[in-house]
Amino acid sequence: MTETLLSLSDISKQFDDKTVLDELSLTIDDGEFITLLGPSGCGKTTLLRMMAGFELPDQGTVTLSGVDITQTPPENRPLNTVFQNYALFPHMSVFDNVAYGLKMEKRPKAEIQERVEEALAMVQLEDFAKRKPHQLSGGQQQRVAIARAVVKRPKMLLLDEPLSALDYKLRRTMQVELKRLQRELGITFVFVTHDQEEALSMSDRIVVLKDGRIQQLGTPREVYERPANVFTARFVGQTNFFPGRVTKIEGERISVDVFGLNRDLSKPSFRVAMNQSLHVLLRPEDIRVLAPNDTEGVAGKIVERNYKGSTLDSVIELEDGSHVMASEFFDEDDPAFDYSIGERVRVSWVDGWEWLLAEEGDEPLTDEEELAADDAEH
Amino acid sequence: MMLSIKQQPFRAAVLVLVWGWLLFLVLAPNMLVVGASVMTRDPSTFIALPLNLDAYRQLFNPLYLEVFLHSLYMAAITTLVCLLIGYPFAWALSRVDKRQQMLLIFLLIVPFWTNSLVRTYALKLILATNGLLNSALISLGVLDEPAQLLYTEGAVIVGLVYLLLPFMILPLYSVFEDLRDDVLLASHDLGAGRFATFKNVIVPLTLPGVLAGVMLVLLPAMGLFFVPDILGGSRNLLVGNVIKNQFLDARNWPFGAAASIVLTLTMALLMFAHRLSKRRLGEEGA
């Protein structure tokens, strides 16, 4: 299970003097579902195309099962791709599309017939074999693209934002279906997406990319609960960044001053010094909104509330003007649960649910901060 | 919701204009030609009753059959040369960056601003015995004495290719523009090499453009009578020359009309083939 299937080492790539991949190394295990996640321009698609053989690296090597395939053309790589816009052959029927790869291998007719039917059955399109791609819905075309890619039994399936053109509900269905396919086929899936929710729900491991470098590599849980840096924390899920200052270091415990509250926390993995500023990260669901007469927490008032069905999302403005996002599950028995805008509350969290990050030199602004900066200019 | 004609005066005006144009300037003249083709030749009124099919019968005269076949042969060579030059040109055109693309298309269109008759005369100056090409070849030492370039079959084909090449390139360019890179990548990804991708994906997907180009080149190539008139001498006639001669010199209108209808029918046949190929690609119906 943990055998290495593909490894990329020291891969660099430039387009018109712009560095897209920067000495990137990555090892993909046999049978895993790994997701390349990042904003547009982070290099995730280029990385995938390099695995497929559509792009050659300026520097570095690509190795598949111990064989160097850096210069191998795509037609000779035992990997197949599911393209973002499906890239079905418009002049061929569904059957011929799926059969294409096997025909190129010059397989006997009977075998092609059998394997194509099997692949179409797997994506529940047996009855559509004679149709042309343009007679299918987007979701059906997507399934044909998947059948076409898996019919060759590749060692690895590369999926380039395959669900981005589908509507929300169909996306959900296809996510489940892709997971099922991956389990049944036992093929390694490399999945590219910019949708962090999709990445979290589908992957065994996530590679968070930015500016052609890996920001973090870990399980969805690690990436979400223990982000390696400010970028990952901001990109994956919503996060409250509270400014903290170290006031005491004692063995494995430290005290941090957050909004004037002194919280006793366990020491983070990075070095801390007295009076050092750091980020205290809390996900909206870690925040507790308390009654104004509570003794715990920081005072603030509700400025936004958003009913989400299963949760109630609210934004609380603290006295210093900063905003806190909170997401709480409904508790029918709690009469104080539903707030109205302007209502005074206190904000707190359970000790141990926070995550500490060191401050970085040039941190990107959040959208909100950018907007505030824009407003200040005008 | 349908709006009445009164509520959409512009729409109505356009429809009347288009239909009027087609009826009076396309359908009616063609009907007149059909009418003329089944009438009898008359020295004073050009055409007269009774109705008969003599003109069509005359088309099977070995002399005219030979002209038709030779004309078809020259047109076919012209089309082939246009295709051989135009296909890679259009492919390259669709793959260069936008700025170069604009420039190349502009250069392709510039010649249309000059009358084609004038351009054919210019070609005559180049191909003449003491013309530019011969002089250049002699001064370069390739030839000792001027070669007979003008008034040959080759000269006619060069003239036709020169005039008709853009009509091959433009429809091909449009299909190559629609040919998406990821479809080609998908073909490679599934194990097809360059040649297999060309044969199985590129050719079928560009076929409508090829047929459109052939349609736009082959038929005019049989009709551009002034090209053989200027460049071809008396032996390299096109069907267009026959038609022109029948109307203007021989004064045999029924025969000229019949020859012209055969050309039109050939065109209709090609258009039918074009439609079939497009339907195969699923661009029509569903």
PDB file of C-alpha atoms in Angstrom, chain A residues 49 52 54 74-77 79-92 97 100-102 104-105 132 134-135 148-149 151-152 158, chain B residues 179-205 279-286:
ATOM      1  CA  ARG A  49       0.448  17.764 -17.298  1.00  0.00           C
ATOM      2  CA  ALA A  52       0.899  12.944 -18.247  1.00  0.00           C
ATOM      3  CA  PHE A  54       2.136  17.004 -22.056  1.00  0.00           C
ATOM      4  CA  PRO A  74       2.392  10.724 -23.393  1.00  0.00           C
ATOM      5  CA  GLU A  75       1.407   7.883 -25.727  1.00  0.00           C
ATOM      6  CA  ASN A  76       4.021   5.636 -24.123  1.00  0.00           C
ATOM      7  CA  ARG A  77       3.144   6.373 -20.504  1.00  0.00           C
ATOM      8  CA  LEU A  79      -1.168   6.771 -17.266  1.00  0.00           C
ATOM      9  CA  ASN A  80      -4.411   8.251 -18.492  1.00  0.00           C
ATOM     10  CA  THR A  81      -6.013  11.632 -18.104  1.00  0.00           C
ATOM     11  CA  VAL A  82      -9.536  12.876 -17.549  1.00  0.00           C
ATOM     12  CA  PHE A  83      -9.607  16.370 -19.003  1.00  0.00           C
ATOM     13  CA  GLN A  84     -11.306  19.411 -17.549  1.00  0.00           C
ATOM     14  CA  ASN A  85     -13.634  19.807 -20.537  1.00  0.00           C
ATOM     15  CA  TYR A  86     -13.764  16.055 -21.125  1.00  0.00           C
ATOM     16  CA  ALA A  87     -12.051  16.372 -24.556  1.00  0.00           C
ATOM     17  CA  LEU A  88     -14.215  13.635 -26.053  1.00  0.00           C
ATOM     18  CA  PHE A  89     -13.806  12.989 -29.768  1.00  0.00           C
ATOM     19  CA  PRO A  90     -16.914  14.693 -31.180  1.00  0.00           C
ATOM     20  CA  HIS A  91     -16.995  12.614 -34.371  1.00  0.00           C
ATOM     21  CA  MET A  92     -17.027   9.274 -32.573  1.00  0.00           C
ATOM     22  CA  ASN A  97     -14.472   7.054 -27.758  1.00  0.00           C
ATOM     23  CA  TYR A 100      -9.997   4.382 -28.879  1.00  0.00           C
ATOM     24  CA  GLY A 101      -7.212   3.566 -26.446  1.00  0.00           C
ATOM     25  CA  LEU A 102      -7.664  -0.185 -26.891  1.00  0.00           C
ATOM     26  CA  MET A 104      -4.399   2.003 -30.439  1.00  0.00           C
ATOM     27  CA  GLU A 105      -3.061  -1.000 -28.524  1.00  0.00           C
ATOM     28  CA  LYS A 132     -22.525  10.908 -29.991  1.00  0.00           C
ATOM     29  CA  HIS A 134     -23.141  16.074 -28.156  1.00  0.00           C
ATOM     30  CA  GLN A 135     -26.256  14.018 -27.419  1.00  0.00           C
ATOM     31  CA  ARG A 148     -12.327   6.160 -21.736  1.00  0.00           C
ATOM     32  CA  ALA A 149      -9.438   6.768 -19.358  1.00  0.00           C
ATOM     33  CA  VAL A 151     -10.593   1.194 -19.846  1.00  0.00           C
ATOM     34  CA  LYS A 152      -6.842   0.958 -20.496  1.00  0.00           C
ATOM     35  CA  LEU A 158      -4.857  11.940 -13.698  1.00  0.00           C
TER      36      LEU A 158
ATOM     37  CA  LEU B 179      -9.900  21.960 -33.201  1.00  0.00           C
ATOM     38  CA  ARG B 180      -9.186  21.965 -29.494  1.00  0.00           C
ATOM     39  CA  ASP B 181      -5.730  21.114 -28.208  1.00  0.00           C
ATOM     40  CA  ASP B 182      -7.043  18.888 -25.449  1.00  0.00           C
ATOM     41  CA  VAL B 183      -8.694  16.576 -27.997  1.00  0.00           C
ATOM     42  CA  LEU B 184      -5.280  16.047 -29.587  1.00  0.00           C
ATOM     43  CA  LEU B 185      -3.685  15.589 -26.173  1.00  0.00           C
ATOM     44  CA  ALA B 186      -6.406  13.069 -25.309  1.00  0.00           C
ATOM     45  CA  SER B 187      -5.514  11.100 -28.420  1.00  0.00           C
ATOM     46  CA  HIS B 188      -1.826  11.005 -27.430  1.00  0.00           C
ATOM     47  CA  ASP B 189      -2.786  10.225 -23.853  1.00  0.00           C
ATOM     48  CA  LEU B 190      -4.723   7.171 -25.053  1.00  0.00           C
ATOM     49  CA  GLY B 191      -1.698   5.824 -26.865  1.00  0.00           C
ATOM     50  CA  ALA B 192      -1.904   7.319 -30.363  1.00  0.00           C
ATOM     51  CA  GLY B 193       1.293   8.601 -31.975  1.00  0.00           C
ATOM     52  CA  ARG B 194       1.432  11.594 -34.306  1.00  0.00           C
ATOM     53  CA  PHE B 195       0.323   9.768 -37.415  1.00  0.00           C
ATOM     54  CA  ALA B 196      -2.515   7.882 -35.702  1.00  0.00           C
ATOM     55  CA  THR B 197      -3.730  11.147 -34.161  1.00  0.00           C
ATOM     56  CA  PHE B 198      -3.609  12.847 -37.541  1.00  0.00           C
ATOM     57  CA  LYS B 199      -5.514  10.040 -39.229  1.00  0.00           C
ATOM     58  CA  ASN B 200      -8.089   9.325 -36.520  1.00  0.00           C
ATOM     59  CA  VAL B 201      -8.719  12.740 -35.042  1.00  0.00           C
ATOM     60  CA  ILE B 202      -7.348  15.658 -37.061  1.00  0.00           C
ATOM     61  CA  VAL B 203      -8.473  14.543 -40.517  1.00  0.00           C
ATOM     62  CA  PRO B 204     -12.056  13.605 -39.555  1.00  0.00           C
ATOM     63  CA  LEU B 205     -12.471  16.786 -37.538  1.00  0.00           C
ATOM     64  CA  ARG B 279     -23.990  15.722 -39.848  1.00  0.00           C
ATOM     65  CA  ARG B 280     -21.542  12.969 -39.059  1.00  0.00           C
ATOM     66  CA  LEU B 281     -19.779  15.385 -36.745  1.00  0.00           C
ATOM     67  CA  GLY B 282     -23.075  16.087 -35.045  1.00  0.00           C
ATOM     68  CA  GLU B 283     -23.171  19.785 -35.831  1.00  0.00           C
ATOM     69  CA  GLU B 284     -26.716  19.459 -37.043  1.00  0.00           C
ATOM     70  CA  GLY B 285     -29.728  17.706 -35.593  1.00  0.00           C
ATOM     71  CA  ALA B 286     -29.616  15.845 -32.309  1.00  0.00           C
TER      72      ALA B 286
END
